[in-house]
Coordinates of C-alpha atoms (C1' of nucleotides) and ligand atoms in Angstrom, one line a residue:
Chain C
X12 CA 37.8 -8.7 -38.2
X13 CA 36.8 -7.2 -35.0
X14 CA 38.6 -4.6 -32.9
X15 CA 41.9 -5.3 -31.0
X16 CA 40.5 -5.2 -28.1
X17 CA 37.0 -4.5 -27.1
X18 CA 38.2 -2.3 -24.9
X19 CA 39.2 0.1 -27.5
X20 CA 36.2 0.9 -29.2
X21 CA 35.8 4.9 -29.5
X22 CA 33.4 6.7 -27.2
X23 CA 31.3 7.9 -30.0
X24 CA 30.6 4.2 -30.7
X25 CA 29.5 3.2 -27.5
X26 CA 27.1 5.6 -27.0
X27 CA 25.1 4.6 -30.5
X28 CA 25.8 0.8 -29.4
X29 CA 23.4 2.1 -26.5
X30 CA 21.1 3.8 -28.5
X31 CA 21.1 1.0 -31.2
X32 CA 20.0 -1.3 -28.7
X33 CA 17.0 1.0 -27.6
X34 CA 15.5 1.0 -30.9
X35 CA 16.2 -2.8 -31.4
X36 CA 14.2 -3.6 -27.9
X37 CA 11.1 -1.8 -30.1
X38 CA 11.9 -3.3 -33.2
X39 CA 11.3 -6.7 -31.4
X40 CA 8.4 -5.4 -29.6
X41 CA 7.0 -4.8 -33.2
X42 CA 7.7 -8.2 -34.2
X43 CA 10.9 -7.5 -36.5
X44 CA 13.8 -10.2 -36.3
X45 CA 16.0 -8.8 -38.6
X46 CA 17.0 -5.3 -39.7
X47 CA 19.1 -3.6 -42.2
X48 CA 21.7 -0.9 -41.8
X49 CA 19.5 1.8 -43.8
X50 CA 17.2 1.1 -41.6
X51 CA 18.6 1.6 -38.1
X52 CA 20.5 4.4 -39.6
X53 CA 17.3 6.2 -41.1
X54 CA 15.9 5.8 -36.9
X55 CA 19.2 7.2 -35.5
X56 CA 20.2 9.8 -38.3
X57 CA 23.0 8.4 -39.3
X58 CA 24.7 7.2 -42.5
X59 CA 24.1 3.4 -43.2
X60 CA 28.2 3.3 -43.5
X61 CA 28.4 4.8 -39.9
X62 CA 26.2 1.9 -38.8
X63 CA 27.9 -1.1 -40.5
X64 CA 31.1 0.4 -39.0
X65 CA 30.6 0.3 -35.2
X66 CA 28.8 -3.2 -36.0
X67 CA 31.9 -4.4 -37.7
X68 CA 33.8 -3.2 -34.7
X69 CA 31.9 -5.3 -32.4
X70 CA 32.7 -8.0 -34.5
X71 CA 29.1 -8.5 -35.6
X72 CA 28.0 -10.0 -39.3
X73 CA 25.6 -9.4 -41.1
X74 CA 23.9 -11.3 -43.9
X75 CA 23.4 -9.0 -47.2
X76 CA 20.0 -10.6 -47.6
X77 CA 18.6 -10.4 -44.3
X78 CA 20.5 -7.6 -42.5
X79 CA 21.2 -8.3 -39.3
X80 CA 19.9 -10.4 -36.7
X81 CA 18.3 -8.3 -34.2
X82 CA 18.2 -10.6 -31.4
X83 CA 21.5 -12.3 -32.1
X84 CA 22.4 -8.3 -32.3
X85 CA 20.8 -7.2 -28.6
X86 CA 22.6 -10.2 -26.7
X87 CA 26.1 -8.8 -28.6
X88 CA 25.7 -5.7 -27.4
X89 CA 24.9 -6.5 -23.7
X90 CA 27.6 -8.7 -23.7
X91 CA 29.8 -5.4 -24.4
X92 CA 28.3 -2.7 -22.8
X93 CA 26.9 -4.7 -19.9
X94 CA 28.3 -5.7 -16.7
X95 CA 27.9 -9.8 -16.1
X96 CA 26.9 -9.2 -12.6
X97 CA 25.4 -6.2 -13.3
X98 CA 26.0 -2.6 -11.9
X99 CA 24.7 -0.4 -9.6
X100 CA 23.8 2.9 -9.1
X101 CA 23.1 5.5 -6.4
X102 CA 21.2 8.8 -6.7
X103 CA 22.4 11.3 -4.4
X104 CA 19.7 14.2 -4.4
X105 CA 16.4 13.1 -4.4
X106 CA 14.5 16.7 -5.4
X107 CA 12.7 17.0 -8.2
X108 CA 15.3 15.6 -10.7
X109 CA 16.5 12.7 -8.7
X110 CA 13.0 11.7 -8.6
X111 CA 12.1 12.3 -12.0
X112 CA 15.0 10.6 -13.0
X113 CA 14.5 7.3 -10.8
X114 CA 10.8 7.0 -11.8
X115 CA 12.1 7.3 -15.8
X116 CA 14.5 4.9 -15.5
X117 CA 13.3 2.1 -13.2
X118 CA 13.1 -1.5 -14.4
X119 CA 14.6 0.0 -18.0
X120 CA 17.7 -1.9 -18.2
X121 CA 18.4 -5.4 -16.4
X122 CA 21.8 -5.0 -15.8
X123 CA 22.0 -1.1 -14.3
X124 CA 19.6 -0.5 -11.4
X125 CA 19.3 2.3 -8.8
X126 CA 19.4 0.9 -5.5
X127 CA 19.6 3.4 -2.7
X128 CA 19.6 7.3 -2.8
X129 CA 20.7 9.6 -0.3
X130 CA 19.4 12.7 0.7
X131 CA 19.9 15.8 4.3
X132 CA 16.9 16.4 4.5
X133 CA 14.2 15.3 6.9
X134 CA 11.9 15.0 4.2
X135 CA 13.2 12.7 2.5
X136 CA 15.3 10.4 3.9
X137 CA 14.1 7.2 6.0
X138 CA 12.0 6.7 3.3
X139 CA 11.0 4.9 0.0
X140 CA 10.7 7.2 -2.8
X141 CA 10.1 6.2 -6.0
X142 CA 10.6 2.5 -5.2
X143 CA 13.9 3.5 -3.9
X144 CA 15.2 3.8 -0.4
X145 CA 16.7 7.2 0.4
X146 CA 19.3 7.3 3.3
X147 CA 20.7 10.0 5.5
X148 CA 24.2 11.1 3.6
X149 CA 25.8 10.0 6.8
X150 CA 25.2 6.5 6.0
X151 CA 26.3 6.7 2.4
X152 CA 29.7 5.0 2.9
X153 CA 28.4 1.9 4.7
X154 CA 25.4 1.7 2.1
X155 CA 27.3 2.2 -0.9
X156 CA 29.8 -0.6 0.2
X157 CA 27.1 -3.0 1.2
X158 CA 24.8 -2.9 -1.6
X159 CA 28.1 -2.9 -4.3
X160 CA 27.2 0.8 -5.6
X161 CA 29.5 1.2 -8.2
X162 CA 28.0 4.3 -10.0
X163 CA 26.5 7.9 -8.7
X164 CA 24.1 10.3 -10.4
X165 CA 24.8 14.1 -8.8
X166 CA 21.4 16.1 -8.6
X167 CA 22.2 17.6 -5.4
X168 CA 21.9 21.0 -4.6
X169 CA 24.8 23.0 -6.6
X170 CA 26.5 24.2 -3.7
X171 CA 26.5 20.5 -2.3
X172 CA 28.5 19.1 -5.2
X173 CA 31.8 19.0 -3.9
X174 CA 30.5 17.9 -0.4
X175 CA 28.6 15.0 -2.3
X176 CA 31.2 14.0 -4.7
X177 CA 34.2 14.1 -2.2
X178 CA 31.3 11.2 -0.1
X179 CA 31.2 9.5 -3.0
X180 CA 34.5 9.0 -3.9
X181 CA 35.8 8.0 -0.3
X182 CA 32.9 5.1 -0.3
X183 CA 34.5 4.1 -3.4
X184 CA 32.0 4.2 -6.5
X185 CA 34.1 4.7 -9.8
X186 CA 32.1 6.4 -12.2
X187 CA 30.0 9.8 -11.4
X188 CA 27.5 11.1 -13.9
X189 CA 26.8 15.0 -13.0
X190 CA 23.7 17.1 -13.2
X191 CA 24.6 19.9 -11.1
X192 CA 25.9 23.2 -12.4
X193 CA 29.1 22.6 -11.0
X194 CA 31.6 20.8 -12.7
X195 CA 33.3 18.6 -10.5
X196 CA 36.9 16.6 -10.7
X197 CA 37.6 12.5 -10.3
X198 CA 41.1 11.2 -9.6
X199 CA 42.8 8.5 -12.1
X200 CA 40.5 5.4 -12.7
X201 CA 37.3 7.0 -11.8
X202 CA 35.0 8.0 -15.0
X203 CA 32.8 11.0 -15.0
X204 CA 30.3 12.3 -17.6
X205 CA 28.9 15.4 -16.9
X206 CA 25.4 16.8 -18.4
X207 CA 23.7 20.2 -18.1
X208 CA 20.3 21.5 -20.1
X209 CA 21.7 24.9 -20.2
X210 CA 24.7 24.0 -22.6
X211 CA 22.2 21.9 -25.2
X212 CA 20.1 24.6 -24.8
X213 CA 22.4 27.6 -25.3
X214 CA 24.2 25.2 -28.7
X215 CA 20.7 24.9 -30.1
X216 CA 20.4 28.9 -29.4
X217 CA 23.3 29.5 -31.2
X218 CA 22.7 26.7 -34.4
X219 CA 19.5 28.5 -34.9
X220 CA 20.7 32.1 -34.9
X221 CA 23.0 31.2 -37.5
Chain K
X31 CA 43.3 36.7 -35.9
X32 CA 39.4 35.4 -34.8
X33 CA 37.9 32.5 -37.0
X34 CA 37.2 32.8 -40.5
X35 CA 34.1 33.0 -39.8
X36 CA 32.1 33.1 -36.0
X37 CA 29.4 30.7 -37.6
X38 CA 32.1 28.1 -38.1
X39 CA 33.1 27.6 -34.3
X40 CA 33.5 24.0 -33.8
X41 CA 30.6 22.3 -31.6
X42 CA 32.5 21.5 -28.9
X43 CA 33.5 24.7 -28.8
X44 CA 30.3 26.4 -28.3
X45 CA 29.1 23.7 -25.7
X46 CA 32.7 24.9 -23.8
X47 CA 31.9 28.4 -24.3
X48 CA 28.6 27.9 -22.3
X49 CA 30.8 26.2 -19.5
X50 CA 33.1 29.0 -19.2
X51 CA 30.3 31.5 -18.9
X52 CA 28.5 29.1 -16.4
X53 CA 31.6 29.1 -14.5
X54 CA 32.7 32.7 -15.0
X55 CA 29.3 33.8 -13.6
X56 CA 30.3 32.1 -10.1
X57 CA 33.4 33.7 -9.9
X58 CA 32.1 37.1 -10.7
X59 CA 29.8 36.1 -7.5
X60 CA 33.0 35.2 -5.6
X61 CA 34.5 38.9 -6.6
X62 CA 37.1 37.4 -8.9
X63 CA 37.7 39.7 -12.2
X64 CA 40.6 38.6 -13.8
X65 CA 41.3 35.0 -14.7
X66 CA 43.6 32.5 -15.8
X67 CA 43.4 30.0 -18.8
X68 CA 44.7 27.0 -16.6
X69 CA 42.5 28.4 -13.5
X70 CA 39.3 27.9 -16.2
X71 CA 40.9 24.7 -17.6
X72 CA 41.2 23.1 -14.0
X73 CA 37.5 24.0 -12.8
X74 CA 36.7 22.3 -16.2
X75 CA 39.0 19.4 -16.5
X76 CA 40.4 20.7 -19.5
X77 CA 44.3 21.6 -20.6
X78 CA 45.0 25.4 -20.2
X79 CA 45.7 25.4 -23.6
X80 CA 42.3 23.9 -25.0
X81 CA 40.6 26.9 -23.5
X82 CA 43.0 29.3 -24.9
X83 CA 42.5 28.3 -28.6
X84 CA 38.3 28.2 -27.8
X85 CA 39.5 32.0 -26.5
X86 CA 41.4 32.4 -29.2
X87 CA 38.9 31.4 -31.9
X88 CA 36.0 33.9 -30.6
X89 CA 38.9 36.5 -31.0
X90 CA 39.5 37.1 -27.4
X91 CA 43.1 38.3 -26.5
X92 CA 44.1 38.1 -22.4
X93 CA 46.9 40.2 -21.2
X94 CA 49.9 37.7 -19.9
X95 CA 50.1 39.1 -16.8
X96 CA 46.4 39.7 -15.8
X97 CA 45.0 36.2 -17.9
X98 CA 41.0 37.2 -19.0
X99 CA 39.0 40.2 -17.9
X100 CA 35.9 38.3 -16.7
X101 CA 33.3 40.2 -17.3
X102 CA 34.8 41.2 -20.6
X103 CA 34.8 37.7 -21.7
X104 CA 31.1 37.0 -20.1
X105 CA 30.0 39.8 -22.3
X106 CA 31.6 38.4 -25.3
X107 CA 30.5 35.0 -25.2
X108 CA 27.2 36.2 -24.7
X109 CA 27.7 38.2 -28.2
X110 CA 28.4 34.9 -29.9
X111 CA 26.3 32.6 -28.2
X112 CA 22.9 34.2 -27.4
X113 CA 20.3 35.6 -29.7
X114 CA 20.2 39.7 -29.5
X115 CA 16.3 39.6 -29.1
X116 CA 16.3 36.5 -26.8
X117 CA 15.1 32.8 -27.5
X118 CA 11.9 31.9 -26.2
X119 CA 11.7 28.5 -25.6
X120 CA 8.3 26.0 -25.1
X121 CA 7.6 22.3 -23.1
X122 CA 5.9 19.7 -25.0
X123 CA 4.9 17.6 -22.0
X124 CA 4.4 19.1 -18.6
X125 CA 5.0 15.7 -16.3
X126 CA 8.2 15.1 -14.3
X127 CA 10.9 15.7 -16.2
X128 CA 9.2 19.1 -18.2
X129 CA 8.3 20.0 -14.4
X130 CA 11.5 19.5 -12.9
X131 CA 13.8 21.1 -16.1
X132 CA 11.2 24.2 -15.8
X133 CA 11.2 25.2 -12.3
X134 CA 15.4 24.4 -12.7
X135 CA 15.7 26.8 -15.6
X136 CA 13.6 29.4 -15.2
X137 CA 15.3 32.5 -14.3
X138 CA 18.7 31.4 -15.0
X139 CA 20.0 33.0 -18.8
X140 CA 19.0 36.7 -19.8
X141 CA 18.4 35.4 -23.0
X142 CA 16.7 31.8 -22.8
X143 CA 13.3 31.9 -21.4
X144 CA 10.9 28.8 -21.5
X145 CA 7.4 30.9 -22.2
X146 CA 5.0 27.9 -22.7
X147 CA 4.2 24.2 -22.1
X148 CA 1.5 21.6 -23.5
X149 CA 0.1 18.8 -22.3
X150 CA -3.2 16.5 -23.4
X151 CA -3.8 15.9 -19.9
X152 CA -6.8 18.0 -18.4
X153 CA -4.8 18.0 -14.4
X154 CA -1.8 19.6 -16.8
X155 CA -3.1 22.4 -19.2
X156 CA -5.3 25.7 -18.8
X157 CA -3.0 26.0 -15.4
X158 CA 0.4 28.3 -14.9
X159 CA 3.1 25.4 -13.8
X160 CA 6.3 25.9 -12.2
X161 CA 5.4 29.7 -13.3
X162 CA 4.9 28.8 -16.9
X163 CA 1.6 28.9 -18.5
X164 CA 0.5 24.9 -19.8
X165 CA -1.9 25.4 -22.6
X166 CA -3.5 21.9 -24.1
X167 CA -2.2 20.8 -27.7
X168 CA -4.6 21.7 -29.8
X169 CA -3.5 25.7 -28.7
X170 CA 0.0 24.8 -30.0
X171 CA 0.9 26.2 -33.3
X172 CA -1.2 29.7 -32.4
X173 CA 0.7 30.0 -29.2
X174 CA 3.9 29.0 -30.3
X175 CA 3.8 31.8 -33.2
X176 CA 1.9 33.8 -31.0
X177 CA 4.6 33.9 -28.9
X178 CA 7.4 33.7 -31.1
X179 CA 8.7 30.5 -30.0
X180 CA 11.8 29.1 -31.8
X181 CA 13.1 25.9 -30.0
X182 CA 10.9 23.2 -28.1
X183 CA 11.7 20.7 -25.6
X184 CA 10.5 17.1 -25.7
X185 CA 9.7 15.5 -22.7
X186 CA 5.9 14.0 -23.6
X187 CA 5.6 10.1 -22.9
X188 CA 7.3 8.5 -25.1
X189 CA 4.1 6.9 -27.7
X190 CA 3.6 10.7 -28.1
X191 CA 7.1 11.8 -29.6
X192 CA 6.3 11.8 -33.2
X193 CA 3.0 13.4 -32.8
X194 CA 4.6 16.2 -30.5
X195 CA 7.7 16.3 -32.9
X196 CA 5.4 17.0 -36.1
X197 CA 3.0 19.6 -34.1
X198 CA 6.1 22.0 -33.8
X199 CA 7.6 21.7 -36.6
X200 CA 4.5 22.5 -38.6
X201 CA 4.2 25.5 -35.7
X202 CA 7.7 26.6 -36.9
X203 CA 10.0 25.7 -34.3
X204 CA 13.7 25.9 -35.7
X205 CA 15.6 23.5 -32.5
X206 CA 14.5 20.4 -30.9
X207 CA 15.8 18.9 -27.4
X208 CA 14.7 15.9 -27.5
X209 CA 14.8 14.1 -24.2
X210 CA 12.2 11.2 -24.8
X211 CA 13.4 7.7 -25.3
X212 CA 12.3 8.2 -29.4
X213 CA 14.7 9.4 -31.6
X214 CA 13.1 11.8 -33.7
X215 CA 14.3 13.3 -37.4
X216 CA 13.6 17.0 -38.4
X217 CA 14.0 18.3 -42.1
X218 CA 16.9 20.7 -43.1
X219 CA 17.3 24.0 -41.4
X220 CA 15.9 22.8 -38.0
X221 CA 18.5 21.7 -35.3
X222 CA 18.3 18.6 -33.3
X223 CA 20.2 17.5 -29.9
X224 CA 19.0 14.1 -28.4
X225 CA 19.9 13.4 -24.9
X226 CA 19.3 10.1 -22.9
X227 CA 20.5 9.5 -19.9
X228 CA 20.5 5.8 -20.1
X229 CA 23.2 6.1 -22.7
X230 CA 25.2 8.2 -20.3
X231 CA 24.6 5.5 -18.2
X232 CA 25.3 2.6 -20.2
X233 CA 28.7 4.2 -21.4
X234 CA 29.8 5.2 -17.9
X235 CA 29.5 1.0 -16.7
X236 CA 31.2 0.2 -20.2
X237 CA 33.9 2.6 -19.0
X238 CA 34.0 1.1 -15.1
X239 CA 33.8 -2.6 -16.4
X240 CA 36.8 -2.1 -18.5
Chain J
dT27 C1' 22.2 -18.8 -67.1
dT28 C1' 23.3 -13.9 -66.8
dA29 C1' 22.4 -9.2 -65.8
dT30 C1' 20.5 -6.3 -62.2
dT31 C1' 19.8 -4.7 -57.8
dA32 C1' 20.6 -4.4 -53.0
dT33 C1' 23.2 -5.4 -49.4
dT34 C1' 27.5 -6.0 -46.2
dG35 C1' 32.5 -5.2 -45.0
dT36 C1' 36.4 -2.4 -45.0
dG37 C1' 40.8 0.2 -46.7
dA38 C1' 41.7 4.8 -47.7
dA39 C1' 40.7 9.5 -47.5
dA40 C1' 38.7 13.4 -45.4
dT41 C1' 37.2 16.0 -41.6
dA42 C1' 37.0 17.4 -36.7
dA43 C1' 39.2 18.0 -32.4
dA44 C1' 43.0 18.0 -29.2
dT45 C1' 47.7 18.4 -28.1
dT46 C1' 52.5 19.7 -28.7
dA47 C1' 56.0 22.9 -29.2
dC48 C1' 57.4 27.2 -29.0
dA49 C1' 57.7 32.4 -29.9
dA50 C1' 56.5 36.6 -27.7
dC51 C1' 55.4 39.3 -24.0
dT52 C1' 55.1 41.0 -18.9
dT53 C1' 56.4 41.3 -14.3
dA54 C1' 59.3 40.8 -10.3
dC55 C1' 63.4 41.3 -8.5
dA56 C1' 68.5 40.1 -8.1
Chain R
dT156 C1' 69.8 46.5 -16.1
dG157 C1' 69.0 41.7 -17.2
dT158 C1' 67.3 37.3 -16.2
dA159 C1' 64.0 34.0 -14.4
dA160 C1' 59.2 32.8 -14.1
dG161 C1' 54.8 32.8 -15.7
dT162 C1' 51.6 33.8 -19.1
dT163 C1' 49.1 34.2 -23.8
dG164 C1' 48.7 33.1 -28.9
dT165 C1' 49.2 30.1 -32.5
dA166 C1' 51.4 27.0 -36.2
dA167 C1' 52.2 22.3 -36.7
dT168 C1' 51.3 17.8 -35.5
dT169 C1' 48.7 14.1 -33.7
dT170 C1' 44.6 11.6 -32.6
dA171 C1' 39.7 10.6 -33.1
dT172 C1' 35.8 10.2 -35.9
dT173 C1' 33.3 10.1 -40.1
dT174 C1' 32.8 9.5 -44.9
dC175 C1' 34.1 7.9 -49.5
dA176 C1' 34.7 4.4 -52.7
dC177 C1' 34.4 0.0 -53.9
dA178 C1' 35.0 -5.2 -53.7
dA179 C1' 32.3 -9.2 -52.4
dT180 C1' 28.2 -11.5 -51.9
dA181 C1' 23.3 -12.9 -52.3
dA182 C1' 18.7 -12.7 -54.2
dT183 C1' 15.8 -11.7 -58.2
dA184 C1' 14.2 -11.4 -62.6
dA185 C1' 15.0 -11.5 -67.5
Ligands
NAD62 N1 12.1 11.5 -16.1 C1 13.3 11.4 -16.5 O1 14.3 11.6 -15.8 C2 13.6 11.1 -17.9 C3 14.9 10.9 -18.3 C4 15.1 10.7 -19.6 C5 14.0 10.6 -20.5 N2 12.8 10.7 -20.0 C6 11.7 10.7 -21.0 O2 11.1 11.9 -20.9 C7 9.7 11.8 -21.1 C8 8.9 12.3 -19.9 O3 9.2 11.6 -18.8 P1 8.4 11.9 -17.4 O4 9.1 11.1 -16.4 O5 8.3 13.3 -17.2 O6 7.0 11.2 -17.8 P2 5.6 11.7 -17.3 O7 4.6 10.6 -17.6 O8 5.7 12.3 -15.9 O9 5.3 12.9 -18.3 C9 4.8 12.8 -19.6 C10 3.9 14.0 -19.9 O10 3.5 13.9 -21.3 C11 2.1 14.2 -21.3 N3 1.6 13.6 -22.6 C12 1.4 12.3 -22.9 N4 0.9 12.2 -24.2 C13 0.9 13.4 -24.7 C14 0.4 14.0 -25.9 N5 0.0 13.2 -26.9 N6 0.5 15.3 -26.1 C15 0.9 16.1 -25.1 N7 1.3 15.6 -23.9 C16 1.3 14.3 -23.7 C17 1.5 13.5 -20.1 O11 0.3 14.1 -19.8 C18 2.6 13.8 -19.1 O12 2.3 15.1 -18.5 C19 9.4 10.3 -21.4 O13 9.4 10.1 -22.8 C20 10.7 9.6 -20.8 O14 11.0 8.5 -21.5 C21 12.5 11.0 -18.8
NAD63 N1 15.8 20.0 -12.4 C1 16.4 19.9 -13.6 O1 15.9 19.7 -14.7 C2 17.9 20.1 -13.6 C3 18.5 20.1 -14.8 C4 19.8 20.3 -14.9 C5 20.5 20.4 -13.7 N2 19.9 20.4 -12.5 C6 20.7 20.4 -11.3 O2 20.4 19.3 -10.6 C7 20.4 19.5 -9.2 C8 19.0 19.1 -8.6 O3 18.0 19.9 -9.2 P1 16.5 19.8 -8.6 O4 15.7 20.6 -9.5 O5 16.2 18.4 -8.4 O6 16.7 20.5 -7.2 P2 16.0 20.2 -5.8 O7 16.2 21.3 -4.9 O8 14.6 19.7 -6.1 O9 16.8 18.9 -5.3 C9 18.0 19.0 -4.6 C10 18.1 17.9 -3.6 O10 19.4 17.9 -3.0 C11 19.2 17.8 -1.6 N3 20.4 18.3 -0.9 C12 20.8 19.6 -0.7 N4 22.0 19.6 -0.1 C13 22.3 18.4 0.2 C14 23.4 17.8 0.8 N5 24.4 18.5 1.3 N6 23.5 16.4 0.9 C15 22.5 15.7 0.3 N7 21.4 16.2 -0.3 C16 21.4 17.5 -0.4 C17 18.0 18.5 -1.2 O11 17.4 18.1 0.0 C18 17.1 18.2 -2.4 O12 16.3 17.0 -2.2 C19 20.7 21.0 -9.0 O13 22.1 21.1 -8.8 C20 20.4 21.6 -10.4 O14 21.2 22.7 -10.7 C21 18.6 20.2 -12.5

DNA sequence: TTATTATTGTGAAATAAATTACAACTTACA
DNA sequence: TGTAAGTTGTAATTTATTTCACAATAATAA
């Protein structure tokens, strides 16, 4: 029996419903069409048990002869974690780890795409950079409402967070996903995630001093 | 009463504690010295009273008029987080990402310093980048134990992650940050933290879909 | 056919993490 | 002085997540 609602499904789970997918894209790529829990758990360091039970909360069946379905498994999974229409994305910073990040992640997913980024310097803006088209920050609202931008990725400048997120949030994108050193704030119904090096760094530090 | 034991902080509690001391350093800069646990908790999006039982569990007492002595607490956390002689950290991979995380973190924690990087490509090693010396593989494990390197971070192309991934563990390394798009394994006693941001990514537009 | 092995699916229990509720203390000031 | 307001510290509870334990099923081989 599948979860109440769809909606519902933990955090934890979604991000390995993600990361399941990845490996299954390779696992076709390879020429597999069907896959076993052990396995994908073995790939992901995880328990087979953990596996079977975010499958079983997408409402996804296996066969115990043949595993699962890998193909039958990759179209589930988009049809959770994707948008239909699809969703997209601004960067706003394009240094080093803007670019970095837009080269990486380019033509990676068909239903998430970076469309504009958005930049104050003269450098950088009125221009295509790394297939993307950077624009002055003073024409991020009209941009962001045009092309649909419904997700930003902060890797501005540290002490232009606030200026960039407070731009974001008037234009209207409802999800922010934070590489600065600053930790920012979103009001009701907008989702953040935030992400520094620093912290994995300084956990790994302290797991290993142990 | 502090916890049982220091080594059995909770995970989340660690990655918190290197928040508050990312955030406690700007303050310091700002010429604050005393603060409060819901003034932490709101720069964080926390409750007031998640950051006093993290406080609380490091065996930190505030006085109820003042809150936390900053640089009392910096100190502290620094105690249980960082490594008394330092961790000395290396690149595998010296391309956009290793380049842009480099020049980002160099210079920023006492104790963490990135002291290497490798790369198989000839434009890439036997040259200092972003100030750190980039040595070609095959120096790997003489470096790395030259210079007493204990964590390594992953950001070769990602054909190369299992080759990269076995080079340092045979040269010793006891943490992995692994930001290729290959989930890797390591055997007991080494630490592993995997970080995509397409998962961050793919969760955020499950989250804004909903 | 029957036993054996390997697998999935899932209720129940265990573990991890966050929140609630409140006691105790400190300061300001009526 | 005493009381109201604001704070910390923490036990108890609740919520989230993972793991255990095992029933059910399918394939294989004796
Ligand atoms: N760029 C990003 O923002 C981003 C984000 C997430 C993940 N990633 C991942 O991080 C990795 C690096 O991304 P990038 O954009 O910097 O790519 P890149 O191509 O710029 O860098 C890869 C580097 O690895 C080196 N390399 C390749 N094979 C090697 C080998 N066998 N031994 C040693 N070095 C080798 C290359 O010479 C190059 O310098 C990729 O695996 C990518 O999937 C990147
Ligand atoms: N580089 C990394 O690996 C890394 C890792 C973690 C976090 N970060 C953080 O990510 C951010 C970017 O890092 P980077 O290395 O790319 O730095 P960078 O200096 O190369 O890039 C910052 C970009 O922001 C732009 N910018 C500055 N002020 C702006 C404003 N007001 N409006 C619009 N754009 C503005 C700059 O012109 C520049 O292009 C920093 O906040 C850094 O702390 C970086």
């Amino acid at each position: 029996m599948p979860n109440k609602k769809i909606e519902e499904l933990p955090g934890k789970t979604v991000e390995r419903l993600s990361q399941y997918r990845r490996l299954l894209f390779n696992s076709v790529e390879l020429g597999k069409t069907n896959i076993y829990s052990h396995e994908l758990a073995r790939m992901m360091n995880l328990t087979p048990v953990q596996v079977r039970r975010d499958l079983m909360l997408i409402g996804y069946s296996g066969s115990q002869s043949k595993g699962y379905v890998i193909k039958d498994l990759i179209s589930l999974i988009g049809k959770i974690i994707d948008s239909d229409t699809g969703q997209r994305i601004a960067i706003m910073g394009m240094g080093n780890l803007g670019r970095a990040i837009t080269s990486y992640f380019t033509g990676k997913r068909e239903k998430l795409s970076i469309v504009a980024a958005f930049d104050n310097d003269p450098q950088k803006y009125d221009r295509i950079i790394a297939g993307v088209p950077c624009y002055h920050i003073n024409k991020l609202k009209e941009v962001v409402q045009k092309e649909n931008i419904g997700i930003a990725i902060l890797t501005v400048a540290p002490q232009a967070t606030h200026e960039a997120t407070k731009l974001m949030l008037e234009a209207g994108v409802k999800g922010i996903l934070n590489y600065t050193s600053v930790p920012v704030s979103v009001p009701e119904g907008v989702f953040l995630e935030e992400y520094d090096i620093i912290t994995s760094l300084e956990k790994l530090a302290f797991l290993v001093k142990k």
